[in-house]
mmCIF file of C-alpha atoms in Angstrom:
data_model
loop_
_atom_site.group_PDB
_atom_site.id
_atom_site.type_symbol
_atom_site.label_atom_id
_atom_site.label_comp_id
_atom_site.label_asym_id
_atom_site.label_seq_id
_atom_site.Cartn_x
_atom_site.Cartn_y
_atom_site.Cartn_z
ATOM 1 C CA UNK A 1 148.405 62.295 -34.594
ATOM 2 C CA UNK A 2 149.592 58.993 -33.226
ATOM 3 C CA UNK A 3 147.299 55.983 -33.311
ATOM 4 C CA UNK A 4 147.736 52.425 -32.128
ATOM 5 C CA UNK A 5 144.996 51.303 -34.499
ATOM 6 C CA UNK A 6 142.345 52.493 -36.915
ATOM 7 C CA UNK A 7 139.488 50.056 -36.439
ATOM 8 C CA UNK A 8 137.294 51.907 -38.935
ATOM 9 C CA UNK A 9 137.708 55.228 -40.668
ATOM 10 C CA UNK A 10 135.316 57.165 -42.877
ATOM 11 C CA UNK A 11 136.922 60.593 -43.024
ATOM 12 C CA UNK A 12 136.297 63.271 -45.627
ATOM 13 C CA UNK A 13 137.029 66.352 -43.554
ATOM 14 C CA UNK A 14 139.485 67.671 -46.129
ATOM 15 C CA UNK A 15 137.506 66.931 -49.282
ATOM 16 C CA UNK A 16 134.109 67.613 -50.812
ATOM 17 C CA UNK A 17 133.146 63.934 -50.740
ATOM 18 C CA UNK A 18 130.692 64.157 -47.855
ATOM 19 C CA UNK A 19 127.447 62.313 -47.230
ATOM 20 C CA UNK A 20 124.462 64.657 -47.555
ATOM 21 C CA UNK A 21 121.302 63.386 -45.850
ATOM 22 C CA UNK A 22 118.143 65.070 -44.472
ATOM 23 C CA UNK A 23 119.722 65.334 -40.994
ATOM 24 C CA UNK A 24 122.686 67.269 -42.409
ATOM 25 C CA UNK A 25 126.186 66.764 -43.808
ATOM 26 C CA UNK A 26 128.236 63.859 -42.475
ATOM 27 C CA UNK A 27 131.990 64.367 -42.806
ATOM 28 C CA UNK A 28 133.506 61.808 -40.490
ATOM 29 C CA UNK A 29 132.747 58.560 -38.688
ATOM 30 C CA UNK A 30 135.928 57.161 -37.155
ATOM 31 C CA UNK A 31 136.702 54.400 -34.675
ATOM 32 C CA UNK A 32 140.216 55.045 -33.415
ATOM 33 C CA UNK A 33 142.649 54.206 -30.637
ATOM 34 C CA UNK A 34 145.268 56.640 -29.386
ATOM 35 C CA UNK A 35 148.275 54.974 -27.751
ATOM 36 C CA UNK A 36 148.884 55.647 -24.060
ATOM 37 C CA UNK A 37 150.301 59.143 -23.728
ATOM 38 C CA UNK A 38 149.522 59.810 -27.404
ATOM 39 C CA UNK A 39 147.902 62.992 -28.614
ATOM 40 C CA UNK A 40 145.487 64.293 -31.223
ATOM 41 C CA UNK A 41 147.177 67.647 -31.860
ATOM 42 C CA UNK A 42 145.272 70.875 -31.269
ATOM 43 C CA UNK A 43 143.096 71.846 -34.210
ATOM 44 C CA UNK A 44 140.101 74.052 -34.949
ATOM 45 C CA UNK A 45 136.875 72.099 -35.369
ATOM 46 C CA UNK A 46 135.733 72.187 -38.991
ATOM 47 C CA UNK A 47 132.324 70.863 -37.961
ATOM 48 C CA UNK A 48 130.399 69.806 -34.853
ATOM 49 C CA UNK A 49 131.687 66.592 -33.320
ATOM 50 C CA UNK A 50 130.303 63.927 -30.996
ATOM 51 C CA UNK A 51 132.774 61.511 -29.415
ATOM 52 C CA UNK A 52 131.837 58.274 -27.651
ATOM 53 C CA UNK A 53 134.619 56.922 -25.402
ATOM 54 C CA UNK A 54 134.746 53.142 -25.802
ATOM 55 C CA UNK A 55 137.533 52.402 -23.312
ATOM 56 C CA UNK A 56 140.491 53.977 -21.534
ATOM 57 C CA UNK A 57 140.637 57.650 -20.610
ATOM 58 C CA UNK A 58 141.945 60.924 -21.973
ATOM 59 C CA UNK A 59 141.979 64.652 -21.380
ATOM 60 C CA UNK A 60 139.760 66.584 -23.792
ATOM 61 C CA UNK A 61 140.669 70.214 -24.437
ATOM 62 C CA UNK A 62 137.852 72.484 -25.650
ATOM 63 C CA UNK A 63 139.232 76.007 -26.099
ATOM 64 C CA UNK A 64 140.509 76.858 -22.602
ATOM 65 C CA UNK A 65 138.624 74.067 -20.827
ATOM 66 C CA UNK A 66 139.959 70.601 -20.029
ATOM 67 C CA UNK A 67 137.917 67.599 -18.910
ATOM 68 C CA UNK A 68 138.746 63.960 -18.154
ATOM 69 C CA UNK A 69 136.768 61.619 -20.410
ATOM 70 C CA UNK A 70 136.650 57.862 -19.806
ATOM 71 C CA UNK A 71 134.955 54.796 -21.259
ATOM 72 C CA UNK A 72 131.167 55.100 -21.346
ATOM 73 C CA UNK A 73 131.123 58.901 -21.617
ATOM 74 C CA UNK A 74 130.317 61.214 -24.503
ATOM 75 C CA UNK A 75 131.845 64.557 -25.478
ATOM 76 C CA UNK A 76 130.257 67.200 -27.703
ATOM 77 C CA UNK A 77 132.065 70.185 -29.205
ATOM 78 C CA UNK A 78 130.903 72.897 -31.620
ATOM 79 C CA UNK A 79 132.359 73.883 -34.949
ATOM 80 C CA UNK A 80 134.993 76.626 -34.662
ATOM 81 C CA UNK A 81 136.342 75.689 -31.228
ATOM 82 C CA UNK A 82 139.922 74.591 -30.574
ATOM 83 C CA UNK A 83 140.179 70.927 -29.657
ATOM 84 C CA UNK A 84 142.854 68.482 -28.500
ATOM 85 C CA UNK A 85 142.870 64.959 -27.020
ATOM 86 C CA UNK A 86 145.651 63.540 -24.847
ATOM 87 C CA UNK A 87 145.396 59.864 -23.863
ATOM 88 C CA UNK A 88 146.273 58.846 -20.296
ATOM 89 C CA UNK A 89 149.637 57.235 -19.559
ATOM 90 C CA UNK A 90 147.935 54.090 -18.242
ATOM 91 C CA UNK A 91 146.092 52.704 -21.265
ATOM 92 C CA UNK A 92 145.187 53.272 -24.900
ATOM 93 C CA UNK A 93 142.180 55.508 -25.452
ATOM 94 C CA UNK A 94 139.676 53.977 -27.866
ATOM 95 C CA UNK A 95 136.835 56.108 -29.168
ATOM 96 C CA UNK A 96 134.317 56.723 -31.933
ATOM 97 C CA UNK A 97 133.903 60.247 -33.279
ATOM 98 C CA UNK A 98 131.253 61.630 -35.609
ATOM 99 C CA UNK A 99 131.864 64.903 -37.462
ATOM 100 C CA UNK A 100 128.829 66.602 -38.988
ATOM 101 C CA UNK A 101 126.936 69.798 -39.763
ATOM 102 C CA UNK A 102 123.313 69.274 -38.726
ATOM 103 C CA UNK A 103 120.513 70.636 -40.910
ATOM 104 C CA UNK A 104 118.586 73.359 -39.076
ATOM 105 C CA UNK A 105 115.604 72.861 -41.385
ATOM 106 C CA UNK A 106 115.200 69.211 -40.340
ATOM 107 C CA UNK A 107 112.226 69.204 -37.961
ATOM 108 C CA UNK A 108 113.147 65.780 -36.570
ATOM 109 C CA UNK A 109 116.260 67.089 -34.805
ATOM 110 C CA UNK A 110 115.001 70.353 -33.300
ATOM 111 C CA UNK A 111 115.974 69.065 -29.837
ATOM 112 C CA UNK A 112 119.623 68.981 -30.917
ATOM 113 C CA UNK A 113 119.605 72.661 -31.894
ATOM 114 C CA UNK A 114 117.942 73.632 -28.613
ATOM 115 C CA UNK A 115 120.837 71.892 -26.857
ATOM 116 C CA UNK A 116 123.412 73.429 -29.201
ATOM 117 C CA UNK A 117 122.129 76.945 -28.420
ATOM 118 C CA UNK A 118 122.893 76.363 -24.736
ATOM 119 C CA UNK A 119 126.418 74.934 -24.804
ATOM 120 C CA UNK A 120 129.653 74.970 -26.789
ATOM 121 C CA UNK A 121 130.847 71.650 -25.372
ATOM 122 C CA UNK A 122 130.036 69.141 -22.631
ATOM 123 C CA UNK A 123 130.936 65.761 -21.163
ATOM 124 C CA UNK A 124 128.183 63.403 -19.959
ATOM 125 C CA UNK A 125 127.742 59.740 -19.074
ATOM 126 C CA UNK A 126 126.112 57.748 -21.863
ATOM 127 C CA UNK A 127 122.823 56.033 -20.973
ATOM 128 C CA UNK A 128 123.591 53.188 -23.379
ATOM 129 C CA UNK A 129 121.879 54.746 -26.388
ATOM 130 C CA UNK A 130 124.951 56.390 -27.945
ATOM 131 C CA UNK A 131 127.027 53.229 -27.637
ATOM 132 C CA UNK A 132 124.399 51.187 -29.466
ATOM 133 C CA UNK A 133 123.578 53.803 -32.105
ATOM 134 C CA UNK A 134 127.217 54.502 -32.990
ATOM 135 C CA UNK A 135 127.787 50.767 -33.469
ATOM 136 C CA UNK A 136 124.767 50.589 -35.770
ATOM 137 C CA UNK A 137 125.955 53.665 -37.678
ATOM 138 C CA UNK A 138 129.391 52.123 -38.187
ATOM 139 C CA UNK A 139 127.815 48.910 -39.466
ATOM 140 C CA UNK A 140 126.062 50.806 -42.267
ATOM 141 C CA UNK A 141 129.398 51.714 -43.862
ATOM 142 C CA UNK A 142 129.877 48.032 -44.615
ATOM 143 C CA UNK A 143 126.517 47.820 -46.375
ATOM 144 C CA UNK A 144 126.296 48.304 -50.124
ATOM 145 C CA UNK A 145 122.628 48.611 -50.929
ATOM 146 C CA UNK A 146 120.117 51.324 -51.773
ATOM 147 C CA UNK A 147 118.986 51.594 -48.149
ATOM 148 C CA UNK A 148 122.437 52.530 -46.828
ATOM 149 C CA UNK A 149 122.003 56.337 -46.735
ATOM 150 C CA UNK A 150 118.449 55.998 -45.414
ATOM 151 C CA UNK A 151 119.766 54.032 -42.434
ATOM 152 C CA UNK A 152 122.710 56.403 -41.921
ATOM 153 C CA UNK A 153 120.252 59.311 -41.756
ATOM 154 C CA UNK A 154 118.041 57.480 -39.256
ATOM 155 C CA UNK A 155 120.940 56.569 -36.963
ATOM 156 C CA UNK A 156 122.523 60.027 -37.092
ATOM 157 C CA UNK A 157 119.140 61.623 -36.303
ATOM 158 C CA UNK A 158 118.689 59.298 -33.333
ATOM 159 C CA UNK A 159 122.206 60.044 -32.100
ATOM 160 C CA UNK A 160 121.557 63.810 -32.220
ATOM 161 C CA UNK A 161 118.249 63.451 -30.366
ATOM 162 C CA UNK A 162 119.772 61.087 -27.783
ATOM 163 C CA UNK A 163 122.706 63.446 -27.160
ATOM 164 C CA UNK A 164 120.234 66.278 -26.549
ATOM 165 C CA UNK A 165 118.267 64.133 -24.100
ATOM 166 C CA UNK A 166 121.416 63.097 -22.252
ATOM 167 C CA UNK A 167 122.517 66.725 -22.030
ATOM 168 C CA UNK A 168 119.280 67.897 -20.461
ATOM 169 C CA UNK A 169 118.791 64.778 -18.311
ATOM 170 C CA UNK A 170 116.130 62.418 -19.620
ATOM 171 C CA UNK A 171 113.730 62.491 -16.659
ATOM 172 C CA UNK A 172 115.205 65.071 -14.298
ATOM 173 C CA UNK A 173 112.047 67.181 -14.637
ATOM 174 C CA UNK A 174 109.678 64.371 -13.527
ATOM 175 C CA UNK A 175 108.630 63.785 -9.938
ATOM 176 C CA UNK A 176 110.722 60.773 -8.931
ATOM 177 C CA UNK A 177 107.995 59.597 -6.568
ATOM 178 C CA UNK A 178 105.500 59.033 -9.387
ATOM 179 C CA UNK A 179 104.595 55.524 -10.502
ATOM 180 C CA UNK A 180 105.469 56.189 -14.146
ATOM 181 C CA UNK A 181 108.910 57.420 -13.148
ATOM 182 C CA UNK A 182 109.664 54.460 -10.894
ATOM 183 C CA UNK A 183 108.608 52.162 -13.737
ATOM 184 C CA UNK A 184 111.007 53.970 -16.050
ATOM 185 C CA UNK A 185 113.811 53.804 -13.494
ATOM 186 C CA UNK A 186 113.396 50.036 -13.236
ATOM 187 C CA UNK A 187 113.222 49.702 -17.015
ATOM 188 C CA UNK A 188 116.499 51.640 -17.337
ATOM 189 C CA UNK A 189 118.112 49.497 -14.652
ATOM 190 C CA UNK A 190 117.023 46.255 -16.322
ATOM 191 C CA UNK A 191 118.234 47.429 -19.717
ATOM 192 C CA UNK A 192 121.580 48.555 -18.288
ATOM 193 C CA UNK A 193 122.154 45.348 -16.291
ATOM 194 C CA UNK A 194 121.167 43.118 -19.217
ATOM 195 C CA UNK A 195 123.773 44.873 -21.341
ATOM 196 C CA UNK A 196 126.609 45.391 -18.852
ATOM 197 C CA UNK A 197 126.150 42.683 -16.180
ATOM 198 C CA UNK A 198 129.589 41.136 -16.676
ATOM 199 C CA UNK A 199 131.283 44.442 -15.754
ATOM 200 C CA UNK A 200 129.050 45.438 -12.818
ATOM 201 C CA UNK A 201 130.587 44.896 -9.378
ATOM 202 C CA UNK A 202 128.026 46.558 -7.088
ATOM 203 C CA UNK A 203 124.545 48.048 -6.880
ATOM 204 C CA UNK A 204 126.210 51.408 -6.278
ATOM 205 C CA UNK A 205 127.723 51.189 -9.785
ATOM 206 C CA UNK A 206 124.267 50.830 -11.324
ATOM 207 C CA UNK A 207 122.686 53.663 -9.325
ATOM 208 C CA UNK A 208 125.562 56.029 -10.093
ATOM 209 C CA UNK A 209 125.546 55.187 -13.811
ATOM 210 C CA UNK A 210 121.797 55.875 -14.053
ATOM 211 C CA UNK A 211 121.895 58.973 -11.795
ATOM 212 C CA UNK A 212 119.565 57.634 -9.081
ATOM 213 C CA UNK A 213 120.104 57.262 -5.365
ATOM 214 C CA UNK A 214 120.981 53.697 -4.404
ATOM 215 C CA UNK A 215 118.115 53.579 -1.911
ATOM 216 C CA UNK A 216 115.476 54.810 -4.377
ATOM 217 C CA UNK A 217 116.533 52.505 -7.203
ATOM 218 C CA UNK A 218 116.902 49.458 -4.947
ATOM 219 C CA UNK A 219 113.446 49.960 -3.432
ATOM 220 C CA UNK A 220 111.736 50.529 -6.806
ATOM 221 C CA UNK A 221 113.520 47.558 -8.392
ATOM 222 C CA UNK A 222 112.620 45.124 -5.603
ATOM 223 C CA UNK A 223 109.009 46.280 -5.681
ATOM 224 C CA UNK A 224 108.604 45.889 -9.450
ATOM 225 C CA UNK A 225 110.838 42.878 -10.201
ATOM 226 C CA UNK A 226 110.385 40.821 -7.038
ATOM 227 C CA UNK A 227 114.093 40.446 -6.361
ATOM 228 C CA UNK A 228 116.903 42.771 -5.387
ATOM 229 C CA UNK A 229 119.243 44.373 -7.910
ATOM 230 C CA UNK A 230 122.113 42.322 -6.480
ATOM 231 C CA UNK A 231 120.139 39.091 -6.944
ATOM 232 C CA UNK A 232 119.279 40.026 -10.535
ATOM 233 C CA UNK A 233 122.908 40.878 -11.403
ATOM 234 C CA UNK A 234 124.105 37.614 -9.851
ATOM 235 C CA UNK A 235 121.470 35.649 -11.779
ATOM 236 C CA UNK A 236 122.592 37.191 -15.078
ATOM 237 C CA UNK A 237 126.245 36.447 -14.309
ATOM 238 C CA UNK A 238 125.487 32.839 -13.340
ATOM 239 C CA UNK A 239 123.410 32.234 -16.458
ATOM 240 C CA UNK A 240 126.334 33.493 -18.533
ATOM 241 C CA UNK A 241 128.728 31.304 -16.519
ATOM 242 C CA UNK A 242 126.590 28.235 -17.176
ATOM 243 C CA UNK A 243 126.706 28.909 -20.886
ATOM 244 C CA UNK A 244 130.465 29.428 -20.831
ATOM 245 C CA UNK A 245 131.005 26.172 -18.936
ATOM 246 C CA UNK A 246 129.239 24.296 -21.723
ATOM 247 C CA UNK A 247 130.563 26.160 -24.759
ATOM 248 C CA UNK A 248 134.136 27.229 -23.894
ATOM 249 C CA UNK A 249 137.326 25.709 -22.542
ATOM 250 C CA UNK A 250 137.874 28.533 -20.061
ATOM 251 C CA UNK A 251 138.808 27.431 -16.563
ATOM 252 C CA UNK A 252 136.355 27.957 -13.736
ATOM 253 C CA UNK A 253 138.554 30.618 -12.161
ATOM 254 C CA UNK A 254 138.896 32.365 -15.515
ATOM 255 C CA UNK A 255 135.114 32.475 -15.889
ATOM 256 C CA UNK A 256 134.796 33.902 -12.384
ATOM 257 C CA UNK A 257 137.318 36.628 -13.188
ATOM 258 C CA UNK A 258 135.767 37.349 -16.588
ATOM 259 C CA UNK A 259 132.361 37.950 -14.996
ATOM 260 C CA UNK A 260 133.863 40.105 -12.221
ATOM 261 C CA UNK A 261 132.766 38.083 -9.208
ATOM 262 C CA UNK A 262 134.324 39.485 -6.031
ATOM 263 C CA UNK A 263 136.118 36.186 -5.318
ATOM 264 C CA UNK A 264 136.269 32.745 -6.894
ATOM 265 C CA UNK A 265 134.810 31.292 -3.675
ATOM 266 C CA UNK A 266 131.819 33.647 -3.991
ATOM 267 C CA UNK A 267 131.290 32.505 -7.578
ATOM 268 C CA UNK A 268 131.373 28.802 -6.689
ATOM 269 C CA UNK A 269 128.993 29.232 -3.766
ATOM 270 C CA UNK A 270 126.506 31.301 -5.778
ATOM 271 C CA UNK A 271 126.632 28.852 -8.685
ATOM 272 C CA UNK A 272 125.925 25.900 -6.402
ATOM 273 C CA UNK A 273 122.962 27.692 -4.783
ATOM 274 C CA UNK A 274 121.393 28.370 -8.178
ATOM 275 C CA UNK A 275 122.144 25.121 -10.011
ATOM 276 C CA UNK A 276 122.369 22.709 -7.037
ATOM 277 C CA UNK A 277 125.810 21.533 -8.175
ATOM 278 C CA UNK A 278 129.332 22.907 -8.473
ATOM 279 C CA UNK A 279 130.599 24.504 -11.704
ATOM 280 C CA UNK A 280 132.812 21.484 -12.408
ATOM 281 C CA UNK A 281 129.869 19.102 -11.915
ATOM 282 C CA UNK A 282 127.707 21.219 -14.203
ATOM 283 C CA UNK A 283 130.372 21.189 -16.916
ATOM 284 C CA UNK A 284 130.585 17.385 -16.970
ATOM 285 C CA UNK A 285 126.921 16.442 -16.532
#
């Protein structure tokens, strides 16, 4: 194994010092970064494993299958399968992996076992839930109180349920023309944009990430929110820019680049339309 960094590592795969909770046995929670071109050598899975890709990309080998996995995706693999990770040559591959044996007698996670019966491994786009839950799970390892294992159990249970939902497709079985479904689509879009607005460069990005057609999502969003998705994304970016102008020493062009505006001219024009003054005027007022 060759790592560029070990951000956090709780790893008891080769000892008996595991965490036993109602959801099962937790062997490993690791936040790691494999250097570009680096490799996690082939090994046989000693337990089930869920991986959340934070950034970069890598090839994931699951027995005889190979899949490209990039930032924002999750990978699941069963105990007993051969596994290997090879980071791309272009950038480090940063990821969080969770190794565990789930408890089949835990009624709260039945959905996970239904999923597990259907697949040995898979790669899916995260809907935002796994990113947040893995961060919360990692935080608990820094806590030293009597609630620590209770919270670890809750977060692991939620991760297992969320992975099962992502695998089956959260709302693929609902009529997408129904009011309740369009409400949910807009809710998902708002939640995604509020979290990722600085990285979003187009409406197409949002629709693809949430597995909706661009036309359907745009129409539902405009109807429910009263503005287009593009207008909402721009508003979020400009609000962030205004805050950065007042609280940081970043240059105006740097702020534009940081928030992924298409051009610096576009940023300045949009800012002036919203705040009735240029970014430089806003900074000094």
